[in-house]
Short mmCIF file of C-alpha atoms and ligand atoms in Angstrom, two decimals:
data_model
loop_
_atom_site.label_atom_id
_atom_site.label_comp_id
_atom_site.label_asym_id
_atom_site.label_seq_id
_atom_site.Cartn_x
_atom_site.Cartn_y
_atom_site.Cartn_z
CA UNK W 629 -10.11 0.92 -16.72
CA UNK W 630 -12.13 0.12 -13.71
CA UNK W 631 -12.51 1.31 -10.11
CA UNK W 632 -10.33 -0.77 -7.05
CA UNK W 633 -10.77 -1.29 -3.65
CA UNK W 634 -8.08 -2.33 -1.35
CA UNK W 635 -8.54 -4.58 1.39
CA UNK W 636 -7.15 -5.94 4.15
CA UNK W 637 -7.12 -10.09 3.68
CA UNK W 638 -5.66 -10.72 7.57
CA UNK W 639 -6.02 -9.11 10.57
CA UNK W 640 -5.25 -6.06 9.37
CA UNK W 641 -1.67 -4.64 9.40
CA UNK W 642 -0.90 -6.11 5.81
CA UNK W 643 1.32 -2.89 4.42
CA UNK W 644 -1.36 -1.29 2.94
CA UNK W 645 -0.49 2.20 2.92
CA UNK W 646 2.25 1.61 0.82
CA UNK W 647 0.11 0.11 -2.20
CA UNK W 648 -2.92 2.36 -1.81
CA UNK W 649 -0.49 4.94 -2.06
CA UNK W 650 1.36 3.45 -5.09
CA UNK W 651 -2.34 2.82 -6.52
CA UNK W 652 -3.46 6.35 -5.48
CA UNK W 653 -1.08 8.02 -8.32
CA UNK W 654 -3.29 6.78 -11.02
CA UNK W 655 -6.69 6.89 -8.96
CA UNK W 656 -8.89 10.52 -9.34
CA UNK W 657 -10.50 10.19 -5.69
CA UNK W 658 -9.34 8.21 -2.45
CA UNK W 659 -12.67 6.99 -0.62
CA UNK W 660 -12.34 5.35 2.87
CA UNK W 661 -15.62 3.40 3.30
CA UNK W 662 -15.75 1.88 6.84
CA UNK W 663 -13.85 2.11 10.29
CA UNK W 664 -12.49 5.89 12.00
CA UNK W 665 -9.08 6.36 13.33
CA UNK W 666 -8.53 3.24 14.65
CA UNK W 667 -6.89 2.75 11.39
CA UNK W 668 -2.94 3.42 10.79
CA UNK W 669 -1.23 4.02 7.48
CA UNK W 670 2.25 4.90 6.88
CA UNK W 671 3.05 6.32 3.69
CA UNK W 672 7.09 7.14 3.29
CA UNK W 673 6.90 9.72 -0.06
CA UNK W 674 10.50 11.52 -1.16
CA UNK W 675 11.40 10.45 2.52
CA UNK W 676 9.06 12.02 4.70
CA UNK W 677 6.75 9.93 6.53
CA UNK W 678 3.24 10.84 7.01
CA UNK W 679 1.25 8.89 9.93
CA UNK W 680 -2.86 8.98 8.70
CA UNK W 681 -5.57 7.58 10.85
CA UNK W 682 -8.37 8.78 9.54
CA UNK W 683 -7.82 11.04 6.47
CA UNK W 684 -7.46 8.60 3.07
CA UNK W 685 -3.82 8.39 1.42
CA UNK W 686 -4.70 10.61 -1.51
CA UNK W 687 -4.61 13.51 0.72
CA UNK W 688 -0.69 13.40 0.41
CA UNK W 689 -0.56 13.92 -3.06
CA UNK W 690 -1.31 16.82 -5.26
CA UNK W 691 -4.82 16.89 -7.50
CA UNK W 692 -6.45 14.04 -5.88
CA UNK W 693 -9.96 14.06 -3.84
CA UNK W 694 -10.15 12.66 -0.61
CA UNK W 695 -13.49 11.49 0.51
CA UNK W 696 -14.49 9.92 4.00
CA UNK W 697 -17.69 8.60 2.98
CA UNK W 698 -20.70 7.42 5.31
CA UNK W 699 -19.41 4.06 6.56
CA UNK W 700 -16.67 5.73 8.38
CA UNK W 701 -17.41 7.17 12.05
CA UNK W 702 -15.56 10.32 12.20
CA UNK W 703 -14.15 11.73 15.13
CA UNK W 704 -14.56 15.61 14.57
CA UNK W 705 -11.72 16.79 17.11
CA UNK W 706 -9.22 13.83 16.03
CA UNK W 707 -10.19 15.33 12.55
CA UNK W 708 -9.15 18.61 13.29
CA UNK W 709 -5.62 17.54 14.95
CA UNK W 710 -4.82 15.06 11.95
CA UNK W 711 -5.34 18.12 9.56
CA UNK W 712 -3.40 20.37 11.31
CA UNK W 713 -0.88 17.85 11.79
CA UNK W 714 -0.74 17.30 7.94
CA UNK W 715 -0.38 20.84 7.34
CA UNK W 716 2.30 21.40 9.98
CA UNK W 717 3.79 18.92 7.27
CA UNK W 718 3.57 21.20 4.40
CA UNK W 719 0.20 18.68 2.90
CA UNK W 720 -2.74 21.23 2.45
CA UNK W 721 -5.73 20.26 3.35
CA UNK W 722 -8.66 22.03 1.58
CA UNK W 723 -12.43 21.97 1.08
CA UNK W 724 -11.38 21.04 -2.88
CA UNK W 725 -9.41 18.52 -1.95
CA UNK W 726 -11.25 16.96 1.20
CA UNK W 727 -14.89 15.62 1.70
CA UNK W 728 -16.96 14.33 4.41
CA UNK W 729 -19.85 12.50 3.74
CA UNK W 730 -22.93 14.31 5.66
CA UNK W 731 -24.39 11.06 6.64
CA UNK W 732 -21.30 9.86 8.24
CA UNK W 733 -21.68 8.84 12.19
CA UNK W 734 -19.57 11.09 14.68
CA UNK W 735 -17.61 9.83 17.52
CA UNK W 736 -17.67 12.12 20.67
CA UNK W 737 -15.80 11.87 23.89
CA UNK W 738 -18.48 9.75 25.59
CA UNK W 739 -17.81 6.84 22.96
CA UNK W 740 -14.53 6.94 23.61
CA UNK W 741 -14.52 7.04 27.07
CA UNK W 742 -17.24 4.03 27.28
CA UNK W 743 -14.39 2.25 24.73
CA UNK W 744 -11.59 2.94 27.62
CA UNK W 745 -13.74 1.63 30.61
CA UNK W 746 -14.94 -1.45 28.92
CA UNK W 747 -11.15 -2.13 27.91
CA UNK W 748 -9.97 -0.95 31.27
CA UNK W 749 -12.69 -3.13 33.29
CA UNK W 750 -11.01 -6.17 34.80
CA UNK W 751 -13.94 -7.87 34.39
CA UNK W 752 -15.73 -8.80 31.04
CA UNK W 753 -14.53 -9.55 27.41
CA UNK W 754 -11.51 -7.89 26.34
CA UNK W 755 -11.21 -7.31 22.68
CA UNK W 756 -7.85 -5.03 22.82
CA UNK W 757 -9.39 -2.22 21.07
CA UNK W 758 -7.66 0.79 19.84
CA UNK W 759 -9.87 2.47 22.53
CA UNK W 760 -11.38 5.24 20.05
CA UNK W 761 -14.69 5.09 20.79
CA UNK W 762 -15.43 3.12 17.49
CA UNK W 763 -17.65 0.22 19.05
CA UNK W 764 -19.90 2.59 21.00
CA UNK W 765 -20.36 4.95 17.77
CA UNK W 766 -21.57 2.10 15.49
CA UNK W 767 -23.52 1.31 18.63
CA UNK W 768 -25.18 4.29 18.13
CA UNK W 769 -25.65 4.43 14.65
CA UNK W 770 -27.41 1.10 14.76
CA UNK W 771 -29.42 1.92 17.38
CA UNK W 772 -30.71 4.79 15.87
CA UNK W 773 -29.71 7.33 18.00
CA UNK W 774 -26.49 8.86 17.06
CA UNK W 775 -25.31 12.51 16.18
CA UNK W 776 -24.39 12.66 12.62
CA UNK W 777 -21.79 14.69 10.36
CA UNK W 778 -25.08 17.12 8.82
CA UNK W 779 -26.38 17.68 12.11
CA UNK W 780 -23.14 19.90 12.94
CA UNK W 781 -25.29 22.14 10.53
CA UNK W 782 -28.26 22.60 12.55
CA UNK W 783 -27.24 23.34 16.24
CA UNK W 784 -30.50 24.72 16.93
CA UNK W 785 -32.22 21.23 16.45
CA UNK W 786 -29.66 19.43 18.49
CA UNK W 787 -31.03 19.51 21.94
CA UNK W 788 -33.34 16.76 20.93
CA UNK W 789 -31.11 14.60 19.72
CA UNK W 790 -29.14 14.66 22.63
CA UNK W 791 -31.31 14.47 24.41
CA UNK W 792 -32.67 10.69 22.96
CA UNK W 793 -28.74 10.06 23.03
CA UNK W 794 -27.95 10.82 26.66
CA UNK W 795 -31.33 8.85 27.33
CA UNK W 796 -29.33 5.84 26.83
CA UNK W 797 -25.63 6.98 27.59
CA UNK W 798 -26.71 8.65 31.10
CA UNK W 799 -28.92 5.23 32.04
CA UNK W 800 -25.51 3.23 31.37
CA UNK W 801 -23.18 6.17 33.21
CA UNK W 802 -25.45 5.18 36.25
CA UNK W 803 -25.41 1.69 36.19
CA UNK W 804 -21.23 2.04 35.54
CA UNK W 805 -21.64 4.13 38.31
CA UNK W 806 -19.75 7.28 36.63
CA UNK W 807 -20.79 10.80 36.19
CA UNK W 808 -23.77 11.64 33.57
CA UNK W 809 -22.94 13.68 30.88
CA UNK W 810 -24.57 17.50 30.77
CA UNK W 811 -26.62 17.72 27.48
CA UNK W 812 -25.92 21.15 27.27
CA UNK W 813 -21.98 21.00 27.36
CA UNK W 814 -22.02 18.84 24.58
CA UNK W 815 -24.06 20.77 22.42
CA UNK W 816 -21.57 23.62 23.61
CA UNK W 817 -18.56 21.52 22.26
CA UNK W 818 -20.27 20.00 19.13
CA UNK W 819 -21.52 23.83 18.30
CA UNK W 820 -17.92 24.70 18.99
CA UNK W 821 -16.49 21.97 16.49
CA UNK W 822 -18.68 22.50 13.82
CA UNK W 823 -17.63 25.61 12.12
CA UNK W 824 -14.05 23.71 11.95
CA UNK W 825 -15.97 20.39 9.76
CA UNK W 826 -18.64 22.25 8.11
CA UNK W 827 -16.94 23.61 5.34
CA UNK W 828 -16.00 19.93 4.60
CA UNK W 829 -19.49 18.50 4.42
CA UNK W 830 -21.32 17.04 0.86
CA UNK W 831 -23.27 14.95 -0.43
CA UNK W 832 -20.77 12.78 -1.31
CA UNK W 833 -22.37 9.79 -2.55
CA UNK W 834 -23.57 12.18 -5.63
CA UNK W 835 -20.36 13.37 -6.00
CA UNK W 836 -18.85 10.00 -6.14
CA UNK W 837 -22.09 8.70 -8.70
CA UNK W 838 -21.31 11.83 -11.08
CA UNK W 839 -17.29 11.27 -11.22
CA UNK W 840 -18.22 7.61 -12.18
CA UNK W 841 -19.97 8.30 -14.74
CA UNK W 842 -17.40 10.72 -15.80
CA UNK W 843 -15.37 7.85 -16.49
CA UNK W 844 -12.75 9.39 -13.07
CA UNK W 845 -11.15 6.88 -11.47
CA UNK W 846 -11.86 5.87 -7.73
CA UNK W 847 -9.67 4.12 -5.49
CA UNK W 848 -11.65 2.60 -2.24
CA UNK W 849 -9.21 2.65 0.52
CA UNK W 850 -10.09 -0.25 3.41
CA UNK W 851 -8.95 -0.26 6.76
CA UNK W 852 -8.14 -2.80 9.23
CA UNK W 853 -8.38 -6.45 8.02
CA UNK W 854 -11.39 -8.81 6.91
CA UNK W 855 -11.19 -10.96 9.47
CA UNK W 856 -11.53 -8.20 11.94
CA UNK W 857 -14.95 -7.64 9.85
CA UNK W 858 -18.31 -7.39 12.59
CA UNK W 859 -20.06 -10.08 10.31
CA UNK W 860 -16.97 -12.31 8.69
CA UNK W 861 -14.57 -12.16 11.24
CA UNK W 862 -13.26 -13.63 14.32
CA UNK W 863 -16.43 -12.00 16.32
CA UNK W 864 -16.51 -10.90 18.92
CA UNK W 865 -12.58 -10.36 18.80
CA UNK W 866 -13.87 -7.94 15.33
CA UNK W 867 -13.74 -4.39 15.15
CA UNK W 868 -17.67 -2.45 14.82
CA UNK W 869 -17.72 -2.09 11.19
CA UNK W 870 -18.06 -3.79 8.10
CA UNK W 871 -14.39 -4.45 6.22
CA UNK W 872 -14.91 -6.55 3.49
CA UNK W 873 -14.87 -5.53 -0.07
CA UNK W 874 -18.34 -4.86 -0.38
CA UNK W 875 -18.71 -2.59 2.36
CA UNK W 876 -16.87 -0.19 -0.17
CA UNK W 877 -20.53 0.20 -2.17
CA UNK W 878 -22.58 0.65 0.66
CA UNK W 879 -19.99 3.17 3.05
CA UNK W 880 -19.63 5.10 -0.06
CA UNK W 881 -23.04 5.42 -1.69
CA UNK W 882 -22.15 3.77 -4.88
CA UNK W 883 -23.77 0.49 -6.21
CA UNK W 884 -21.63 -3.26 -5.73
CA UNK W 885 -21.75 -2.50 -9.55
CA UNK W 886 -19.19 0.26 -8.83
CA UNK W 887 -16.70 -1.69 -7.19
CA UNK W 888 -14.51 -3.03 -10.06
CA UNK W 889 -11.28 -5.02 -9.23
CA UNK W 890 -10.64 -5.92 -5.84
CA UNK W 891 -7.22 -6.24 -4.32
CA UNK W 892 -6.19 -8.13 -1.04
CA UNK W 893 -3.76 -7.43 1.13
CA UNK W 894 -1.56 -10.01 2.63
CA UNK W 895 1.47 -10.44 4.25
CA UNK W 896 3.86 -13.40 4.10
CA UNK W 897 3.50 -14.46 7.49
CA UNK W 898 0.26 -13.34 9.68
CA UNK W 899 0.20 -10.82 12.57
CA UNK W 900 -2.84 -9.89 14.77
CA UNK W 901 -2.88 -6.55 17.59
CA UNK W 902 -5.27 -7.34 20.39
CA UNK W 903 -7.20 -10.39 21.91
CA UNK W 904 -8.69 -13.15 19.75
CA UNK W 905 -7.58 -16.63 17.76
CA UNK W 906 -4.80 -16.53 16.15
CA UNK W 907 -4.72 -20.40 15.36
CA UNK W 908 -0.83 -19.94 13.67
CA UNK W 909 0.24 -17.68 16.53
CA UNK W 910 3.95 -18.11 17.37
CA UNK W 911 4.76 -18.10 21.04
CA UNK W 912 8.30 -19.25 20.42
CA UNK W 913 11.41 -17.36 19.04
CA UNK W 914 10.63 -17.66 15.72
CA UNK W 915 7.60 -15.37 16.42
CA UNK W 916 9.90 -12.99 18.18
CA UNK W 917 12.32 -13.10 15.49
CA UNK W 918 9.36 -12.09 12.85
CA UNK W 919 8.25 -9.25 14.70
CA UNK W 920 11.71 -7.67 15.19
CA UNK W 921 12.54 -8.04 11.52
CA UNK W 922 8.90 -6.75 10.30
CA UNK W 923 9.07 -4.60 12.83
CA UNK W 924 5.61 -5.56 14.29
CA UNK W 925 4.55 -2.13 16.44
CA UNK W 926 1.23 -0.27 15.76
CA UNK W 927 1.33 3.06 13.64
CA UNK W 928 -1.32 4.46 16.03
CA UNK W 929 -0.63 2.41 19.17
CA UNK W 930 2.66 1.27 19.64
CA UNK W 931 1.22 -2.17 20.74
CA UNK W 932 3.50 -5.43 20.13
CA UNK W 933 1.78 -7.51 17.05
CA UNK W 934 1.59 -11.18 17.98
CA UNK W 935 3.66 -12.84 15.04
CA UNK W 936 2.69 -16.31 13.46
CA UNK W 937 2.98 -18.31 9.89
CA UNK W 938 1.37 -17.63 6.90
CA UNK W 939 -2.30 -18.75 6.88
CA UNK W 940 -3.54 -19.89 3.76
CA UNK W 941 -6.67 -21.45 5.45
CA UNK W 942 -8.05 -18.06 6.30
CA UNK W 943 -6.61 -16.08 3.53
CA UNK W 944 -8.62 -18.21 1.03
CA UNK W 945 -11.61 -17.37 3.08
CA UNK W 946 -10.82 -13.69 3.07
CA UNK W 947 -10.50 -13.99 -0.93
CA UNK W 948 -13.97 -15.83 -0.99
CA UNK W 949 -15.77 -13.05 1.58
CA UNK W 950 -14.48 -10.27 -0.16
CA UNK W 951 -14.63 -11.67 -3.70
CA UNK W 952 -10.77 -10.82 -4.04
CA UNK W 953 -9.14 -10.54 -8.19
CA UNK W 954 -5.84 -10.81 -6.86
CA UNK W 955 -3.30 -10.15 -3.79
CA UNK W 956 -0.62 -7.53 -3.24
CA UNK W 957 1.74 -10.08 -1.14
CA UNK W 958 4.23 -8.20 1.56
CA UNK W 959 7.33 -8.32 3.70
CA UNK W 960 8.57 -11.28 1.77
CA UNK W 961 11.60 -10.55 3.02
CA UNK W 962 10.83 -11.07 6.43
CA UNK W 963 11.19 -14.53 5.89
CA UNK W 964 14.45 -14.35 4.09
CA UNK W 965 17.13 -17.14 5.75
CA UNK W 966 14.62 -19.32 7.20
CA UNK W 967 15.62 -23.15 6.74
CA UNK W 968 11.77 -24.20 6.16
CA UNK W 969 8.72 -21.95 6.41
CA UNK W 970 5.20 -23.57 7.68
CA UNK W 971 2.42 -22.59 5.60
CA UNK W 972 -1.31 -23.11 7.20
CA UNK W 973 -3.40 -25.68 4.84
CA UNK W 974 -6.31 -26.29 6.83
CA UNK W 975 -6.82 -27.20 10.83
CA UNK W 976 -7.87 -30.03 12.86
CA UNK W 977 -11.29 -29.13 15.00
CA UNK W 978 -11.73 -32.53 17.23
CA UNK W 979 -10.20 -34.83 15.19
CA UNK W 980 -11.83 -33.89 11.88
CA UNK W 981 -10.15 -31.80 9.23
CA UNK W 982 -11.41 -28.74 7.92
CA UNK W 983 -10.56 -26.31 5.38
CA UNK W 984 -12.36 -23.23 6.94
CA UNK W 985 -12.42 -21.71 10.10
CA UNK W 986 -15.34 -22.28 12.14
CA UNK W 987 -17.97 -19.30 13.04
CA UNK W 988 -18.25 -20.13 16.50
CA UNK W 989 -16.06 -18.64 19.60
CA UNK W 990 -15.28 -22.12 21.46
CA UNK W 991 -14.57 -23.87 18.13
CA UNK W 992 -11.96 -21.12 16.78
CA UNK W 993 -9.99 -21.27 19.70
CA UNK W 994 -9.89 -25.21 19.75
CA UNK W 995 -8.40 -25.53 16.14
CA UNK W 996 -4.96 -26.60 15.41
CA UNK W 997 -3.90 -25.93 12.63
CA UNK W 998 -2.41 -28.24 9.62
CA UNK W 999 0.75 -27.17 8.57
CA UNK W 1000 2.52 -28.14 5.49
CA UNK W 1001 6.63 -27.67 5.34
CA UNK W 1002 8.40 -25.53 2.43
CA UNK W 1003 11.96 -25.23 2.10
CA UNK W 1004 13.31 -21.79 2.60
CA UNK W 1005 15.76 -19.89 1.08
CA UNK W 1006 19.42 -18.29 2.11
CA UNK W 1007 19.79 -15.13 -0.51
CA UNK W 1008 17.85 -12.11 0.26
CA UNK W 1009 14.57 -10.75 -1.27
CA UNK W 1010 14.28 -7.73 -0.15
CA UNK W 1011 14.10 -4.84 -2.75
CA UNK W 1012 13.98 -7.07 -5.59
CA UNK W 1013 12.05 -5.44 -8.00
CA UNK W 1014 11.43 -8.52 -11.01
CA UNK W 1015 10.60 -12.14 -10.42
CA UNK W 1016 14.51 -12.77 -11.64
CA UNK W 1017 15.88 -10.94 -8.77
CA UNK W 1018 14.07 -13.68 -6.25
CA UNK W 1019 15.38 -16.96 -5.66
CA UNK W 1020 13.91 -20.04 -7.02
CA UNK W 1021 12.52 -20.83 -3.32
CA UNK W 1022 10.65 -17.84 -2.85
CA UNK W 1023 8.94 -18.00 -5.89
CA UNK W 1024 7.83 -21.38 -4.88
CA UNK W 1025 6.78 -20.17 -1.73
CA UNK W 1026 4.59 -17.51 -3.50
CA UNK W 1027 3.16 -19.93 -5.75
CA UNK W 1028 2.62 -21.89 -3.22
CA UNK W 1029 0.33 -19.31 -1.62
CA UNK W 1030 -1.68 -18.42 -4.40
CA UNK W 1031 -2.23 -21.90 -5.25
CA UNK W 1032 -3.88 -22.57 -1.46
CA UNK W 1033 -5.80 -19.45 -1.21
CA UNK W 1034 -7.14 -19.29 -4.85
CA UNK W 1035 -6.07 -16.00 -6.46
CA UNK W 1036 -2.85 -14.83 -8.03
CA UNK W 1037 -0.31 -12.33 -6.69
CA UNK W 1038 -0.76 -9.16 -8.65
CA UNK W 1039 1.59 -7.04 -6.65
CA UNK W 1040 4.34 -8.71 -4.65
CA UNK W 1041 6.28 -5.98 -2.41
CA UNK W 1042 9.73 -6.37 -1.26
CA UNK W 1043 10.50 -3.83 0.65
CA UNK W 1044 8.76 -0.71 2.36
CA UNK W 1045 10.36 1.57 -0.87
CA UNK W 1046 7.49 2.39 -3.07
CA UNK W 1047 9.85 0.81 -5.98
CA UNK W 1048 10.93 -1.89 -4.61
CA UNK W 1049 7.30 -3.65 -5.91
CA UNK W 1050 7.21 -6.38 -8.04
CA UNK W 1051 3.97 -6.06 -10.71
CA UNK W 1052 2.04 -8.82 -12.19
CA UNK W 1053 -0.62 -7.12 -13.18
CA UNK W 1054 -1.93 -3.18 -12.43
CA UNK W 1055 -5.17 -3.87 -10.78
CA UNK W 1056 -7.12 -0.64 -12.48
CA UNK W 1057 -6.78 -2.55 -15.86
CA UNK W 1058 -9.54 -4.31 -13.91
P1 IMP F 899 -11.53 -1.16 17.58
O1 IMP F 899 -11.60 -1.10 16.11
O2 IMP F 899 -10.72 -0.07 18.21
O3 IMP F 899 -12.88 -1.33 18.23
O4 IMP F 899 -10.71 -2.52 17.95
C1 IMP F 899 -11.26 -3.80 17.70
C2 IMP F 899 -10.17 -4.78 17.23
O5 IMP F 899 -9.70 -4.36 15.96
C3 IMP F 899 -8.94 -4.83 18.15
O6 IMP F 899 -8.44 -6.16 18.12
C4 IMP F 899 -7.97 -3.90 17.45
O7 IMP F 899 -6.63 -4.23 17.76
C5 IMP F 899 -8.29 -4.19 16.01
N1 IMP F 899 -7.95 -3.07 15.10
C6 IMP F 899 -8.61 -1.92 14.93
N2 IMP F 899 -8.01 -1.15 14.01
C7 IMP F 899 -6.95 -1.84 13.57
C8 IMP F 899 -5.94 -1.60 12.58
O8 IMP F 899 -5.93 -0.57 11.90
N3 IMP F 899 -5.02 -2.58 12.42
C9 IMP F 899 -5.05 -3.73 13.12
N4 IMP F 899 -5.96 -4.01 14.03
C10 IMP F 899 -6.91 -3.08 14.27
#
């Protein structure tokens, strides 16, 4: 038996909540390892649906942990809504059943109001962020200078590190030309705050180490997608944090040797929320037709997802950058009735073919991509539950895929029913 992480192999949006749900029954601890509440899962359990942003899946289900280790940037107020929303819900939401990594970065209001202005600005890059405040938080953890989860402990040593915060924050308030923030009213809040977190705080990378070696069995929970990832992704159209696979080692406090198997998520087609390259993008009706029938709307936003075809191209990069065992594969159905499906196989960059896509900003939006044509199929897939059940076509079409992106399907999911999963193999067997 060995430990999993889950991971995003698009843009994010792949269906995960349903698998790291599935996957959390036989998991011990739920660890998210990067990202805040920019994230949305959906988990649908005996028919209620629970909306999480920021607290892992295995804080739905009895006798798990739940651990938000360092790598996340935790948003202490949006914390303290998303439990009491869960417990308005009948989930409780304990000190035994809920960790917070002390070193984790916090996001305050001035993160998330420098996130708004810069996305509000009608000048300047627009990335289409969730407008959380996650950039500016990583900002600040990078730079050396943020306010972190253990320092909610010690509000009596906080003034100075405020002070070295607002520093920066109050220089860039002037030159934005909007009001400074008062050192003291933060502390105020953040003193105010704190007895609501504290009783949530550990180390949790020993924690984590000594379950390990008890042989308990952690699931690593990813957010977002890894090609929304600050170093492997479509940058600067990325999110501020690390996503790929072995991010889960370092956000956690556990070695790479910890990591185990490592699953990808992918959907059949692609989709992509905010600004960036999309080189398989469908501006047409087909792409309108996708994101009615996966019903392409953000968990935490409502923003439309821009729809396109599968592409293998970067999916065989994502397996590669996150060293991915095997893919769950989603929303099959979506594509259900389709005369022919386009798969991407590589792209065209100036009238050379390549098989990857290019780092650079000019060159990813100049690609076109290489499509190659598979038949569809008329019968539907959804809720089929054994490779029998799916017509000859779509099993092509899946074999297909994990021929171009180099690793098998391990999980193929038919339907948004927790049952309605097909399994190849059970990724904790490692
Ligand atoms: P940020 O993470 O809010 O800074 O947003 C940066 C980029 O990541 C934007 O394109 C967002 O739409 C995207 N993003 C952030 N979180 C998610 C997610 O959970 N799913 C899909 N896209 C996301």
């Amino acid at each position: 038996m060995t430990n999993v992480v889950v991971v995003g192999a698009q843009w994010g949006d792949e269906g995960k909540g349903k698998i790291v749900d599935w996957l959390s029954e036989q998991a011990d601890v739920v660890v998210r390892f990067q990202g805040g509440h920019n994230a949305g899962h959906t988990l649908v359990i005996d028919g209620v649906t629970y909306k999480l942003a920021l607290l892992p899946s295995g804080i739905v289900r009895k006798g798990k942990l739940s651990v938000i280790g360092n790598g996340v940037v935790v948003d202490p107020w949006h914390l303290v809504e998303e439990i009491a929303k869960l417990t308005g819900q009948g989930v409780a939401v304990t000190p035994d059943n809920l960790k917070i990594a002390d070193n984790a970065t916090l996001i305050l209001p001035l993160h998330r109001q420098l996130d708004e202005l810069r996305e509000n600005a009608s000048e300047g890059l627009k990335i289409g962020t969730t407008k959380r405040g996650i950039g500016p938080a990583y900002e600040d953890k990078v730079g050396r200078r943020a306010i972190r989860v253990v320092d909610l402990a010690d509000i009596d040593a906080l003034p100075g590190k405020v002070e070295r915060l607002l520093a920066h924050h109050n220089a860039l308030r002037r030159g934005l030309g909007i009001a400074e923030i008062d050192g003291r009213e933060l502390i105020a809040s953040l003193a105010e705050i704190a007895p609501k977190i504290l009783p949530f705080v550990d180390t949790v990378w020993a924690r984590l180490d000594a379950m390990r070696r008890d042989g308990r069995r952690i699931l690593f929970e990813g957010a977002q997608g890894a090609l929304l990832d600050i170093d492997h992704g479509t940058y600067p159209f990325v999110t501020s944090s690390n996503i790929v696979a072995a991010q889960a080692a370092t956000g956690s406090g556990l070695g790479p040797s910890a990591i185990g198997y490592v699953l990808g998520i992918a959907k059949a087609y692609t989709t992509r929320v905010g600004g960036g390259p999309f080189p398989t993008e469908l501006n047409d009706e087909i792409g309108e037709l996708l994101g009615v029938r996966g019903r392409e709307f953000g968990v935490n936003t409502g923003r439309k997802r821009r729809c396109g075809w599968f592409d293998a191209a970067l999916v065989r990069q994502t397996v590669r950058t996150s060293g991915i065992h095997g893919l769950a594969l989603t929303k099959l159905d979506i594509l259900d009735g389709f005369e022919t499906i386009r798969v991407c196989v590589g792209y065209d960059l100036d009238g050379r073919r390549i098989d990857h896509l290019p780092a650079g900003q000019a060159e990813q939006a100049r690609v076109i991509p290489v499509y190659e044509e598979i038949e569809g199929w008329s019968e539907s897939t959804a809720g089929a539950r054994s490779w029998a059940e799916l017509p000859a076509q779509a099993v092509k079409y899946v074999r297909r895929i994990e021929e171009l992106v180099g690793a098998p399907v391990a999980v193929l999911s038919t339907s948004p029913e927790r049952d309605d999963t097909i399994l190849v193999h059970n990724p904790f067997e490692g």
